[in-house]
Amino acid sequence: LIHAAAITPQKYYRFSEYKKINFLGLKNLIKNFKINKKLIFLSTTDIYKNLHTKKVAKEKNKVNFKELSDYAKSKFLCEVYLKNLDKKKYNFKKIILRLPGIVGKNNHKNFISKIVNQVINKEKINFFNGEKLFNNIYHVDYLCDFINSILKKNFFNNYNIINIATNKPIKVKNIFKFIIKKKKIFEINSNKKDYFFIIDVSKFNKYYKKITTTKILNKYFRSNSL
C-alpha cells in the first residue's frame, strides 16, 4: 500500500482537521485493511523544522513536537503510530519517506515553484540566506521511480525512515542564477525566524541512484520553459 493521501498547508486548516484526516485517517485505514507486504507512507521533512536541527537533518534527529507546524505534527503522529504497532499483528514492513519540496507537473506551491511563478509573472524577488546550502527538493518523476523500485526490494527492519532529497547541495543564491541570469536580484537581510538545514541523504543513496540538486533544477526549469 502506498499511502499518499493527506491535507497539506496549501489551505488554512486547524490542527484538529490535520489530526482527523491525516492521523486518524491512517489509523482507520490500518484497522480496516489487511496489508500483506509493505506500507509506504509519505511523510515530510518539515518534521526537522525545530530548534534541534542545526545544519544537517538526519533520520535519527530528535524531534521537538511542540515546535512543529500543525501539518508536521499530524505527519509525525502517523510515524510514531506506525512505529508502535504490534509487530506480530501488523508484520508488514513500514517504510516512511520524508519528502522535501516536490516539483514537477501540477506540484503544490513550495520554495522553488514560488520563485518560478514570480519570474514568469515578472515580479520583484526578495530572498535571504543566499549563502546557505539547499537540497530540500526532489522531482516527482524520480520519486515515482524510486517508490516503484523499493516495492521490489527486501527490507530487513520492520520500520524504516528514509530522507528524500538531492545530492550536492547548492547555495540559495545560485538557484536564482539558473532562472534569472541578467535580471536584477534583490537580496535582503531578514530577522525572520527560519529553520534552514541540509537534508542528509546517505541512507537514501543506498537504495537509489544519486541525483544532484542541479539536475533536479534543470529538469524542472526546462519543463516550465524558463
CSV table of C-alpha atoms in Angstrom, one decimal:
chain,number,residue,atom,x,y,z
A,1,LEU,CA,0.0,0.0,0.0
A,2,ILE,CA,1.3,3.4,-1.0
A,3,HIS,CA,-0.2,6.0,1.4
A,4,ALA,CA,-0.1,9.5,-0.2
A,5,ALA,CA,-3.5,10.9,0.9
A,6,ALA,CA,-3.3,13.9,3.2
A,7,ILE,CA,-4.4,17.5,3.6
A,8,THR,CA,-1.4,19.9,3.3
A,9,PRO,CA,-0.7,23.6,4.1
A,10,GLN,CA,-1.9,24.8,0.7
A,11,LYS,CA,-5.0,26.0,2.5
A,12,TYR,CA,-5.6,27.0,6.1
A,13,TYR,CA,-6.6,24.1,8.4
A,14,ARG,CA,-6.8,23.8,12.1
A,15,PHE,CA,-4.7,21.2,13.9
A,16,SER,CA,-7.9,19.3,14.7
A,17,GLU,CA,-8.5,18.9,10.9
A,18,TYR,CA,-5.0,17.8,10.2
A,19,LYS,CA,-5.2,15.2,13.0
A,20,LYS,CA,-8.6,14.0,11.9
A,21,ILE,CA,-7.8,13.5,8.2
A,22,ASN,CA,-4.0,12.7,8.3
A,23,PHE,CA,-3.6,10.9,11.6
A,24,LEU,CA,-7.0,9.3,12.3
A,25,GLY,CA,-7.4,8.6,8.6
A,26,LEU,CA,-4.3,6.5,8.7
A,27,LYS,CA,-5.4,4.6,11.9
A,28,ASN,CA,-8.8,3.8,10.3
A,29,LEU,CA,-7.0,2.5,7.2
A,30,ILE,CA,-4.7,0.2,9.2
A,31,LYS,CA,-7.5,-1.2,11.2
A,32,ASN,CA,-9.8,-1.9,8.2
A,33,PHE,CA,-7.4,-3.1,5.5
A,34,LYS,CA,-5.1,-6.1,5.5
A,35,ILE,CA,-1.6,-5.2,4.3
A,36,ASN,CA,0.5,-8.2,3.5
A,37,LYS,CA,3.9,-6.9,2.5
A,38,LYS,CA,4.7,-3.2,2.7
A,39,LEU,CA,3.2,0.2,3.7
A,40,ILE,CA,5.0,3.1,2.1
A,41,PHE,CA,4.0,6.2,3.9
A,42,LEU,CA,4.7,9.7,2.6
A,43,SER,CA,5.8,12.0,5.4
A,44,THR,CA,7.6,15.3,5.3
A,45,THR,CA,11.0,16.9,6.0
A,46,ASP,CA,9.0,19.7,7.8
A,47,ILE,CA,9.5,17.4,10.8
A,48,TYR,CA,13.0,18.7,11.0
A,49,LYS,CA,11.9,22.4,11.3
A,50,ASN,CA,12.7,22.7,15.0
A,51,LEU,CA,15.5,24.0,17.2
A,52,HIS,CA,17.2,20.6,17.5
A,53,THR,CA,18.0,20.7,13.8
A,54,LYS,CA,21.1,22.9,13.4
A,55,LYS,CA,22.7,22.2,10.0
A,56,VAL,CA,22.1,18.7,8.8
A,57,ALA,CA,18.8,16.8,9.1
A,58,LYS,CA,19.3,13.1,9.8
A,59,GLU,CA,16.7,10.4,10.3
A,60,LYS,CA,17.8,9.9,13.9
A,61,ASN,CA,17.4,13.6,14.8
A,62,LYS,CA,15.4,14.4,17.9
A,63,VAL,CA,12.0,15.9,17.2
A,64,ASN,CA,10.6,18.6,19.4
A,65,PHE,CA,6.8,18.1,18.8
A,66,LYS,CA,5.8,21.5,20.3
A,67,GLU,CA,7.9,23.4,17.7
A,68,LEU,CA,6.4,21.7,14.7
A,69,SER,CA,3.8,23.1,12.4
A,70,ASP,CA,0.3,21.6,12.7
A,71,TYR,CA,0.8,19.8,9.4
A,72,ALA,CA,4.2,18.3,10.5
A,73,LYS,CA,2.6,17.3,13.9
A,74,SER,CA,0.0,15.3,12.1
A,75,LYS,CA,2.7,13.5,10.0
A,76,PHE,CA,4.9,12.8,13.0
A,77,LEU,CA,2.0,11.4,14.9
A,78,CYS,CA,1.5,9.0,12.0
A,79,GLU,CA,5.1,8.0,12.1
A,80,VAL,CA,5.0,7.3,15.8
A,81,TYR,CA,1.8,5.3,15.4
A,82,LEU,CA,3.3,3.1,12.7
A,83,LYS,CA,6.4,2.6,14.8
A,84,ASN,CA,4.4,1.4,17.8
A,85,LEU,CA,2.2,-1.0,16.0
A,86,ASP,CA,2.3,-4.6,17.3
A,87,LYS,CA,4.9,-6.3,15.1
A,88,LYS,CA,3.2,-9.7,15.3
A,89,LYS,CA,-0.2,-8.5,14.5
A,90,TYR,CA,0.9,-6.0,11.8
A,91,ASN,CA,4.0,-7.7,10.5
A,92,PHE,CA,4.2,-5.8,7.2
A,93,LYS,CA,7.2,-3.5,6.6
A,94,LYS,CA,6.6,0.2,7.4
A,95,ILE,CA,8.6,2.5,5.1
A,96,ILE,CA,8.5,6.2,5.9
A,97,LEU,CA,9.6,8.5,3.2
A,98,ARG,CA,10.2,12.1,4.5
A,99,LEU,CA,9.7,14.2,1.5
A,100,PRO,CA,11.1,17.7,0.7
A,101,GLY,CA,9.5,20.2,-1.7
A,102,ILE,CA,8.4,18.1,-4.6
A,103,VAL,CA,8.5,19.7,-8.1
A,104,GLY,CA,7.0,18.6,-11.4
A,105,LYS,CA,3.7,18.8,-13.2
A,106,ASN,CA,0.9,20.2,-11.1
A,107,ASN,CA,3.1,20.4,-8.0
A,108,HIS,CA,2.0,22.2,-4.8
A,109,LYS,CA,3.5,25.6,-4.1
A,110,ASN,CA,6.9,25.4,-2.5
A,111,PHE,CA,10.1,27.5,-2.3
A,112,ILE,CA,11.2,26.7,-5.9
A,113,SER,CA,7.8,26.8,-7.6
A,114,LYS,CA,7.1,30.1,-6.0
A,115,ILE,CA,10.3,31.6,-7.5
A,116,VAL,CA,9.4,30.2,-10.9
A,117,ASN,CA,6.0,31.8,-10.8
A,118,GLN,CA,7.5,35.1,-9.7
A,119,VAL,CA,9.8,35.0,-12.7
A,120,ILE,CA,7.0,34.1,-15.1
A,121,ASN,CA,4.9,36.9,-13.8
A,122,LYS,CA,7.9,39.3,-13.8
A,123,GLU,CA,7.5,40.1,-10.1
A,124,LYS,CA,10.2,41.5,-7.9
A,125,ILE,CA,12.0,38.8,-5.9
A,126,ASN,CA,13.2,39.2,-2.4
A,127,PHE,CA,15.3,36.4,-0.7
A,128,PHE,CA,17.6,35.9,2.2
A,129,ASN,CA,20.0,33.2,3.4
A,130,GLY,CA,21.7,33.4,0.0
A,131,GLU,CA,24.9,31.8,1.2
A,132,LYS,CA,23.1,28.8,2.8
A,133,LEU,CA,23.2,25.4,1.1
A,134,PHE,CA,20.0,24.0,-0.3
A,135,ASN,CA,18.9,20.4,-1.3
A,136,ASN,CA,15.4,20.4,0.1
A,137,ILE,CA,13.9,19.5,-3.3
A,138,TYR,CA,13.0,16.4,-5.5
A,139,HIS,CA,11.3,15.8,-8.7
A,140,VAL,CA,8.0,13.8,-8.8
A,141,ASP,CA,9.3,11.6,-11.8
A,142,TYR,CA,12.3,10.4,-9.8
A,143,LEU,CA,10.2,9.9,-6.7
A,144,CYS,CA,7.8,7.7,-8.5
A,145,ASP,CA,10.6,5.7,-10.0
A,146,PHE,CA,12.2,5.3,-6.6
A,147,ILE,CA,8.9,4.1,-5.0
A,148,ASN,CA,8.5,1.6,-7.8
A,149,SER,CA,12.0,0.3,-7.1
A,150,ILE,CA,11.5,-0.2,-3.4
A,151,LEU,CA,8.3,-2.2,-4.0
A,152,LYS,CA,10.7,-4.9,-5.2
A,153,LYS,CA,13.4,-4.6,-2.5
A,154,ASN,CA,13.6,-6.6,0.7
A,155,PHE,CA,13.7,-4.6,3.9
A,156,PHE,CA,15.1,-6.5,7.0
A,157,ASN,CA,13.8,-4.0,9.5
A,158,ASN,CA,10.1,-3.8,10.3
A,159,TYR,CA,10.2,0.0,10.5
A,160,ASN,CA,12.3,2.3,8.2
A,161,ILE,CA,12.7,6.0,7.8
A,162,ILE,CA,14.3,7.4,4.6
A,163,ASN,CA,15.0,11.1,3.9
A,164,ILE,CA,14.3,12.0,0.2
A,165,ALA,CA,16.4,14.9,-1.2
A,166,THR,CA,19.1,15.7,-3.7
A,167,ASN,CA,22.9,15.2,-3.6
A,168,LYS,CA,25.4,18.0,-3.8
A,169,PRO,CA,23.5,20.9,-2.2
A,170,ILE,CA,24.0,24.3,-3.8
A,171,LYS,CA,23.8,27.9,-2.4
A,172,VAL,CA,20.4,29.5,-2.4
A,173,LYS,CA,21.8,32.5,-4.4
A,174,ASN,CA,22.9,30.1,-7.1
A,175,ILE,CA,19.3,28.9,-7.6
A,176,PHE,CA,18.5,32.3,-9.0
A,177,LYS,CA,21.3,32.1,-11.5
A,178,PHE,CA,19.6,29.2,-13.1
A,179,ILE,CA,16.4,31.1,-13.9
A,180,ILE,CA,17.1,34.8,-13.9
A,181,LYS,CA,20.5,35.4,-15.4
A,182,LYS,CA,20.6,39.1,-16.3
A,183,LYS,CA,17.6,40.2,-14.2
A,184,LYS,CA,18.4,42.2,-11.1
A,185,ILE,CA,18.1,40.3,-7.8
A,186,PHE,CA,17.2,42.0,-4.6
A,187,GLU,CA,18.8,40.2,-1.7
A,188,ILE,CA,17.6,41.5,1.7
A,189,ASN,CA,18.6,40.7,5.3
A,190,SER,CA,15.8,39.4,7.4
A,191,ASN,CA,15.3,38.8,11.0
A,192,LYS,CA,12.6,36.3,10.2
A,193,LYS,CA,12.9,33.1,12.3
A,194,ASP,CA,13.8,30.4,9.8
A,195,TYR,CA,15.0,26.8,10.2
A,196,PHE,CA,17.5,26.3,7.4
A,197,PHE,CA,19.1,22.9,7.1
A,198,ILE,CA,20.5,20.4,4.7
A,199,ILE,CA,18.8,17.0,4.3
A,200,ASP,CA,21.1,14.1,4.9
A,201,VAL,CA,20.6,11.5,2.1
A,202,SER,CA,23.3,9.0,2.9
A,203,LYS,CA,20.6,6.4,3.7
A,204,PHE,CA,18.6,7.2,0.6
A,205,ASN,CA,21.7,6.8,-1.5
A,206,LYS,CA,21.9,3.1,-0.5
A,207,TYR,CA,18.6,2.4,-2.2
A,208,TYR,CA,18.5,4.7,-5.2
A,209,LYS,CA,20.8,6.4,-7.7
A,210,LYS,CA,22.4,9.8,-6.7
A,211,ILE,CA,20.7,12.8,-8.3
A,212,THR,CA,22.1,16.2,-7.8
A,213,THR,CA,20.3,19.4,-6.9
A,214,THR,CA,21.4,21.0,-10.2
A,215,LYS,CA,19.9,18.1,-12.2
A,216,ILE,CA,16.5,18.5,-10.5
A,217,LEU,CA,16.5,22.2,-11.0
A,218,ASN,CA,17.4,21.9,-14.7
A,219,LYS,CA,14.7,19.3,-15.3
A,220,TYR,CA,12.1,21.4,-13.5
A,221,PHE,CA,13.0,24.7,-15.2
A,222,ARG,CA,13.1,23.1,-18.6
A,223,SER,CA,9.5,21.9,-18.2
A,224,ASN,CA,8.5,25.4,-17.3
A,225,SER,CA,10.1,27.0,-20.3
A,226,LEU,CA,12.4,29.3,-18.4
